[in-house]
Amino acid sequence: MKYRISFFVLFCFSLPLLSEEKPVYLAAMAKKDITGPSVGVMFWGYAREDQTGLGIHTRQFARSLVVRDISSKKLLAYVTAEVGGIPFEIQRDVVKRLQTELDPTFNYGNVLINASHTHSGPAGHFHYSEVSFYSKEFYSDSYAVLRDGIYESIKEAYLKMKPAELTVGKTIVNEAGVNRSLSAYLANPETERKSYSDNIDREMLQLTVSVSGVPIGFVNWYGVHPTNITFDNRLISSDNKGIASLLAEAEAKKQGLNEYVAIFAQANEGDVSPNLNLNNTGPGKDIYDSSFIIGKRQFIASQQILKSEGKRLSVGLVYTQRFIDMSKHPVSSEFSGTGKAETTCPSAYGYSFAAGSTEEGGGHWLFHEGMTNKNRRFYIDWIAKFMLQSPSDELRECQNPKAVLFPMGETKPIPSLPQILPYGLAMLGELAILVLPHEVTTMSSRRLKNEVRSVLKDKTTEIVLSGLTNDFSGYITTPEEYSTQNYEGGHTLHGPQSLNALRQEFHKMSVELKDGAPATPQTIRPLDLSDRIHPLKIPFADVVSNKPQSVIQPSSESYKKGEVVSCRVAAANPNVGYSKVPSYLWVEKLENASWKPVRSDADYDTKFFYQKRGIWARAEESLDLVWETSQETKPGEYRLVHEGLYLGSDGKKSNYRIECPSFRITEPGI
């Protein structure tokens, strides 16, 4: 009898194992540091030459997911890098290295490199830099750090893939974004607008990856600009999306998941601002507080999805990809909306591009949003002619009603911006991922998704748009939004037919995936500008100094929880140590008679500011080390520490370390 009971118990415990589906995928995730030089390099995003780095708020990372379909052996790598934009050259170099060193089945269609679009990261990694408003410099060293960090994150994930379960979940994110271009959105047909409950997409979609029933990370898509940290900022920062990642990874670490990777990817953020006051502020007391609040709201929503059951993906993996010459791409009458065949245009910036987004702080005082051909000024055209060149009449007509300022696609001997751009469509199970190098507005995204959905029908249950992926080429607006020439329309580079051209091409790619047809043969490739760039050395990387040793302004002896700790120390320029210093700032806690690091300059509650005071031989170089404690900070004894490299007169770079005096953190009221 006891044997029968034992068999019955064993059988009952075995039922869940017998009922489990066989794994469809192998998967793994990884992240690598890609932080740029922290001093003296113009930031990418606001196109302001006076916004150069002076330190670090948070470090920059590349986070990767690699998936293999067990049945077909097909691969997919999805990466989000905490930079403003990813040039195609990065994808080209990463794919080439993956093919030669890791797996020949990696290609342009299955390596998707997304930019988080932070506006607080150093520029200098775009090959199109000679005539650029985002940065005219190219730094080969920081380009290599970005390229290699992305490659290494993909490689690490690839090498540790295990049988995994992929699930998709969704939720609504409240108060994390607002439509900053409402007048343009309202230009869309009323009947179309009424079919949606809001003027932005508040839905967050998340792909969660679990191994042996334990989550190892996720990819999360929600469209909002990382512009809480504005053009007044001089510190490298991953802004709200980076903070969301740090919060999610810290939460996982509390549960013992030390290698957890949380990707907050960029989606259709084209007209969505995180500055809820619509005047370049909010919702916090300052720019850093605002970035934390918006980041935390995305983090909280992602946790809600993690706690829900989710839908398991179980179909497989397919993808297709193509390069399109957007300077002259034909648009059939079926998609043009005009009843006749049309074409896209060579890229051009409009007057309203120079105006910037009013709600995000605006741009040049000569311009304002809404400027069209009717608002052209002869003196502006004259200045623009001497800065670059005058646009052709054909370009003005093609781009109408945009008042063309700079004809980037007409410059000789080559265009000043890429004209041949990468697009793709991937299906991971029932999840369809639209791949574009643009900032796509809310309604543009809806039309593109509807186009894909109309073809794939029940083959896909969820669709996301991965913007700013594999290159950067301005905005995509609807023709109606384009006609208003708000900032987004002025920055829609290839004219009013841009969205319709992409609807047409995503329709074709959807048919390819649905029918299993071969991809359209590739007859064009983006230009290779490797022999045209003029690499510069990282500024201040070779500044000679004595070994820094002194504490200039020590921290206080004690602080209450929630207070700000600071200490000023002598320092070499941080760029001397680029990219060999893993952290310039550590917070250490005394535990069992030894000091243990508990925070670093990768955390959102630390900052360091570099300063140089005085002139010539009397100049004093220093770092202000800052730690903003919170109510969660544990009482105890701590100290701030600075580490770096200095270049001696003997030409050798050497390590140095300065420890600030220790201090105590106490409970309020003690």
Short mmCIF file of N, CA, C and O in Angstrom, two decimals, residues 311 313-316 318 426-432 452-463 510-516:
data_model
loop_
_atom_site.label_atom_id
_atom_site.label_comp_id
_atom_site.label_asym_id
_atom_site.label_seq_id
_atom_site.Cartn_x
_atom_site.Cartn_y
_atom_site.Cartn_z
N LYS A 311 1.77 36.71 -21.56
CA LYS A 311 1.46 35.73 -22.61
C LYS A 311 2.75 35.15 -23.15
O LYS A 311 3.65 35.87 -23.57
N LEU A 313 5.34 33.55 -25.64
CA LEU A 313 5.59 33.52 -27.07
C LEU A 313 6.04 32.12 -27.47
O LEU A 313 6.92 31.55 -26.83
N SER A 314 5.44 31.58 -28.54
CA SER A 314 5.74 30.18 -28.86
C SER A 314 5.66 29.87 -30.35
O SER A 314 5.36 28.74 -30.72
N VAL A 315 5.93 30.84 -31.21
CA VAL A 315 5.79 30.60 -32.64
C VAL A 315 7.13 30.45 -33.34
O VAL A 315 7.30 29.62 -34.22
N GLY A 316 8.12 31.23 -32.97
CA GLY A 316 9.41 31.16 -33.64
C GLY A 316 9.99 32.53 -33.88
O GLY A 316 9.67 33.49 -33.19
N VAL A 318 11.29 35.19 -37.22
CA VAL A 318 11.53 35.55 -38.62
C VAL A 318 11.81 37.04 -38.68
O VAL A 318 11.42 37.80 -37.79
N ALA A 426 10.79 42.47 -37.66
CA ALA A 426 11.11 41.19 -37.03
C ALA A 426 9.89 40.68 -36.29
O ALA A 426 9.12 41.47 -35.73
N MET A 427 9.74 39.36 -36.27
CA MET A 427 8.67 38.74 -35.49
C MET A 427 9.27 37.70 -34.56
O MET A 427 9.86 36.71 -35.01
N LEU A 428 9.14 37.98 -33.29
CA LEU A 428 9.58 37.06 -32.25
C LEU A 428 8.32 36.45 -31.67
O LEU A 428 7.60 37.09 -30.89
N GLY A 429 8.03 35.22 -32.08
CA GLY A 429 6.73 34.67 -31.73
C GLY A 429 5.64 35.51 -32.36
O GLY A 429 5.68 35.85 -33.54
N GLU A 430 4.67 35.90 -31.55
CA GLU A 430 3.56 36.74 -32.04
C GLU A 430 3.84 38.22 -31.90
O GLU A 430 2.97 39.05 -32.18
N LEU A 431 5.05 38.57 -31.47
CA LEU A 431 5.43 39.97 -31.28
C LEU A 431 6.12 40.49 -32.53
O LEU A 431 7.16 39.97 -32.93
N ALA A 432 5.56 41.53 -33.15
CA ALA A 432 6.16 42.16 -34.32
C ALA A 432 6.89 43.42 -33.88
O ALA A 432 6.37 44.22 -33.10
N VAL A 452 1.00 47.20 -40.78
CA VAL A 452 1.56 45.87 -40.53
C VAL A 452 0.46 44.92 -40.07
O VAL A 452 0.37 43.77 -40.54
N ARG A 453 -0.40 45.40 -39.20
CA ARG A 453 -1.47 44.55 -38.66
C ARG A 453 -2.45 44.13 -39.76
O ARG A 453 -2.98 43.01 -39.74
N SER A 454 -2.69 45.01 -40.73
CA SER A 454 -3.63 44.69 -41.80
C SER A 454 -3.16 43.52 -42.65
O SER A 454 -3.96 42.84 -43.28
N VAL A 455 -1.85 43.30 -42.69
CA VAL A 455 -1.29 42.20 -43.47
C VAL A 455 -1.13 40.94 -42.62
O VAL A 455 -1.55 39.85 -43.00
N LEU A 456 -0.52 41.10 -41.45
CA LEU A 456 -0.20 39.93 -40.63
C LEU A 456 -1.42 39.36 -39.93
O LEU A 456 -1.45 38.18 -39.57
N LYS A 457 -2.40 40.20 -39.65
CA LYS A 457 -3.65 39.80 -39.01
C LYS A 457 -3.37 38.97 -37.75
O LYS A 457 -2.68 39.41 -36.85
N ASP A 458 -3.89 37.72 -37.70
CA ASP A 458 -3.76 36.94 -36.46
C ASP A 458 -2.39 36.34 -36.26
O ASP A 458 -2.13 35.66 -35.26
N LYS A 459 -1.47 36.56 -37.19
CA LYS A 459 -0.09 36.08 -36.99
C LYS A 459 0.63 36.90 -35.93
O LYS A 459 1.67 36.49 -35.41
N THR A 460 0.13 38.09 -35.65
CA THR A 460 0.72 38.92 -34.60
C THR A 460 -0.36 39.40 -33.66
O THR A 460 -1.45 39.81 -34.09
N THR A 461 -0.08 39.30 -32.38
CA THR A 461 -1.01 39.82 -31.38
C THR A 461 -0.50 41.11 -30.75
O THR A 461 -1.28 41.86 -30.18
N GLU A 462 0.81 41.36 -30.86
CA GLU A 462 1.39 42.56 -30.29
C GLU A 462 2.37 43.18 -31.28
O GLU A 462 3.12 42.46 -31.94
N ILE A 463 2.37 44.52 -31.36
CA ILE A 463 3.26 45.23 -32.26
C ILE A 463 3.92 46.37 -31.50
O ILE A 463 3.25 47.13 -30.80
N SER A 510 5.79 43.12 -44.49
CA SER A 510 4.82 42.27 -43.81
C SER A 510 4.38 41.13 -44.70
O SER A 510 4.22 39.98 -44.24
N VAL A 511 4.19 41.40 -45.98
CA VAL A 511 3.82 40.36 -46.93
C VAL A 511 4.94 39.32 -47.02
O VAL A 511 4.68 38.11 -47.07
N GLU A 512 6.19 39.79 -47.05
CA GLU A 512 7.32 38.87 -47.10
C GLU A 512 7.31 37.91 -45.92
O GLU A 512 7.52 36.69 -46.08
N LEU A 513 7.06 38.43 -44.73
CA LEU A 513 7.07 37.58 -43.54
C LEU A 513 5.85 36.66 -43.53
O LEU A 513 5.95 35.48 -43.14
N LYS A 514 4.70 37.19 -43.93
CA LYS A 514 3.49 36.37 -43.91
C LYS A 514 3.58 35.21 -44.87
O LYS A 514 3.20 34.08 -44.55
N ASP A 515 4.09 35.48 -46.08
CA ASP A 515 4.14 34.45 -47.12
C ASP A 515 5.42 33.64 -47.11
O ASP A 515 5.56 32.68 -47.89
N GLY A 516 6.38 34.04 -46.27
CA GLY A 516 7.67 33.35 -46.28
C GLY A 516 8.44 33.58 -47.55
O GLY A 516 9.29 32.77 -47.94
#
